[in-house]
Amino acid sequence: MSHGSPEEQTESNGSRIGSEQTTGDGPSPYVPAGRSVAELTIKAVLIGLALNVVMLTANMYLGMRSGMTISASIPAAVISMGVFYGLRRIGIGGTILENNIVQTMTSAGEALAAGVIFTIAGVTFLDQPINIVNTAVVAILGGLLGVLFMIPMRRYLIVDKHEELPYPEGTACADVLEAGSRGDEGVKLISVGFLVSFVYMWLANGMAAFQTTIQTAFSAGETDGFAIGGDFTPALIGVGYIVGPRIAGYVFGGGLISWMMLIPLLITGGFVPESAADAALMTQANEVWEAYIRYVGAGAMIVGGFYAVVSMRGTIADALGTAVTEIRDSGVAATEERKRTQRDLSMKVVVVGAILITLALVAVPQVQVGLLGGFIAVIAAFLFVAVSAYLVGVVGSSSNPVSGMAIATVLIAALALRSTGVTDPVVVLVTASVVAIAAAVAGDTSQDLKTGYLLGATPRNQQLAQVIGIAVSALFAGWVLSFFDQAYGIGNEPIPAPQAGMMALISEGVLTGTAQWGMILIGAVFAIVLILMDVPVLPFAVGIYLPITLATPIFLGGLLRAGIDRYVARRDDEDGTLAEHATSRGRIVAAGLITGEAIMGIVIGALYITGTGNADGAPFPLGLEAGTQSILGVVALVALVGLFTASVLWNAPDTEASDQ
């Protein structure tokens, strides 16, 4: 499919997103800075707002049901292309940058949903009802902080660190939009990845034909509790392929430390919750991870986060200096003098907006965090916005440990508030909510800005689109959360909301003096050792914090990338034609895998919400036994890897023939 006029397109054999063709500011964007293309239009905003609410609802349900949300950028881009393609048939076209605005606004709803369900939903575990107005106020304040605090860091993270930070979903989204705009083989590659992933997840989650999770636990000698496994879904494998073997290896390394060393040691030492003391090894391992290892990961992320901020101190100082300069001089004029692709919202807007939000956190009755809570929320939001924006550049938005940052905030806030006599854990949760929402939105904003950077979008237009999307999402968030609570009961089996329950537990634990400070200290020491060894801390900390079932498929995707690259390197000629071909195809097919799973996740969520099919397990289960599902799961995984590899290497340039 094609979008925009011929003048707005580039030739299919011309400059390509992610290629080595670069300008002084990085890769050549799809739309040059000197070209004016329709971008923040009324039709793009309306389509974006409609999809925003849909993604907000679906991801709030999925997040509380499974403990994870899926990045909405790529599915929104695909749906947007389809909508614009239909409009084009009646004479109303749409440009690639309008598509980019749609996905920017849509993903804002998904990001805000993650922050809300991981924290605010926790009040139900404290026997408090969902307050719709309070939820909206906290959500919009936290969301706006995430957008505003990300703006000064955009150039450093998106432009200066272009080669170091792949931003897998942002890059994949750019590939999706570019391929759809060109209308060449890229559309076929995306379609292949999409269909394979869509069917795969429908068979797995829609019909329970096989299990995507393959795991086992075993004992060695007198030490019990070794556990290994993976939730081998197409999206996680695709993310691993995009980030590459190095980063995927760090994440997996953190997982191995947790599940092959720390958990067995804790089980041997008797650190097993009473509820799982006589249970099977896998249950014991999961319970120990839930009760202790998350604290270790949180401790590592606290130190890693502060170290990341310290490492970025020059950038932060430059950003603050720029803000002062722009406020003192004519900020708008200074912004307008930059080329189109480097124009952000004025620093005057950033500073004034941050001040107003800080005052609102203290003064607005619906927030109820007080002076100290507001101060902690703003400072922690600034720090974790930087951490989140960096982390998603490494592992992607779907693997962004927002709940880990929220845990860190809960620990800090609860400790500080406890010293002032605060005993209400709801105050701690609301403080953490502001930070969690800001961190989630900042991660999403950075992914979207990466997409825009590769496409040649105007950052200011994307930032405005993000603000509009946040405002609409916040207004609906309380209603949606209240609906799910009334329909199912947050914390019950249909929507257990594991992160929200954890936040409530930790809030009470710190205020009552029962928190696992020893585990937090262990994580902090791990992080310090990694820093001294010059090992990237945050990817490793993410691996410690995440279940091993998430780290393993990401690592598999990284291994797949390494294997394909090595195979291609053996056949490649001197100019690297085959390597460039494989890299391009692999990233686009991986984007299709992420897209297919995300959209199928929304379909399954919609079926659950409407009560269609079986409410327990899959909507339309085939009734297969667990053993059969496990065997078929291995077969399905092998088929998935085979199809992905074939799609990447199929029709590759024949370098030997070209040399003759």
Short mmCIF file of N, CA and C in Angstrom, two decimals, residues 301 384-385 387-389 391 400-410 432 435-436 439-440 503 545:
data_model
loop_
_atom_site.label_atom_id
_atom_site.label_comp_id
_atom_site.label_asym_id
_atom_site.label_seq_id
_atom_site.Cartn_x
_atom_site.Cartn_y
_atom_site.Cartn_z
N MET A 301 18.32 -2.27 39.99
CA MET A 301 17.83 -1.20 39.12
C MET A 301 17.95 0.16 39.78
N PHE A 384 13.81 8.46 36.84
CA PHE A 384 13.37 7.24 36.18
C PHE A 384 12.88 7.47 34.76
N VAL A 385 12.54 8.70 34.41
CA VAL A 385 12.27 9.01 33.00
C VAL A 385 13.54 8.78 32.20
N VAL A 387 16.06 6.82 33.06
CA VAL A 387 16.34 5.38 33.07
C VAL A 387 15.43 4.65 32.08
N SER A 388 14.13 4.96 32.11
CA SER A 388 13.17 4.29 31.24
C SER A 388 13.47 4.57 29.77
N ALA A 389 13.76 5.82 29.46
CA ALA A 389 14.04 6.18 28.07
C ALA A 389 15.29 5.48 27.56
N LEU A 391 16.44 2.51 28.91
CA LEU A 391 16.19 1.07 28.93
C LEU A 391 15.43 0.60 27.70
N ASN A 400 10.15 -3.21 29.09
CA ASN A 400 10.54 -2.12 29.98
C ASN A 400 10.02 -2.41 31.39
N PRO A 401 10.91 -2.56 32.38
CA PRO A 401 10.47 -2.95 33.73
C PRO A 401 9.90 -1.77 34.52
N VAL A 402 8.77 -1.24 34.06
CA VAL A 402 8.14 -0.11 34.74
C VAL A 402 7.79 -0.48 36.17
N SER A 403 7.32 -1.71 36.36
CA SER A 403 6.95 -2.12 37.71
C SER A 403 8.17 -2.16 38.62
N GLY A 404 9.36 -2.47 38.07
CA GLY A 404 10.58 -2.44 38.87
C GLY A 404 10.92 -1.03 39.32
N MET A 405 10.74 -0.05 38.43
CA MET A 405 10.97 1.34 38.81
C MET A 405 9.94 1.79 39.84
N ALA A 406 8.72 1.30 39.68
CA ALA A 406 7.68 1.64 40.65
C ALA A 406 8.02 1.05 42.02
N ILE A 407 8.55 -0.17 42.04
CA ILE A 407 8.96 -0.77 43.31
C ILE A 407 10.04 0.07 43.97
N ALA A 408 11.01 0.52 43.16
CA ALA A 408 12.08 1.36 43.70
C ALA A 408 11.50 2.64 44.30
N THR A 409 10.52 3.23 43.60
CA THR A 409 9.89 4.45 44.11
C THR A 409 9.10 4.17 45.38
N VAL A 410 8.39 3.04 45.39
CA VAL A 410 7.63 2.68 46.59
C VAL A 410 8.57 2.56 47.78
N ALA A 432 4.03 6.63 43.97
CA ALA A 432 4.66 5.73 43.00
C ALA A 432 3.93 5.74 41.67
N VAL A 435 5.23 8.36 39.32
CA VAL A 435 6.53 7.98 38.76
C VAL A 435 6.38 6.87 37.74
N ALA A 436 5.59 5.85 38.06
CA ALA A 436 5.41 4.72 37.14
C ALA A 436 4.79 5.18 35.83
N ALA A 439 7.39 7.18 33.90
CA ALA A 439 8.41 6.31 33.31
C ALA A 439 7.87 5.55 32.11
N ALA A 440 6.64 5.02 32.23
CA ALA A 440 6.06 4.28 31.11
C ALA A 440 5.84 5.18 29.90
N MET A 503 2.83 -4.05 44.62
CA MET A 503 3.03 -2.67 45.09
C MET A 503 2.34 -2.45 46.44
N TYR A 545 15.36 -9.08 37.36
CA TYR A 545 14.00 -8.76 37.80
C TYR A 545 12.93 -9.55 37.05
#
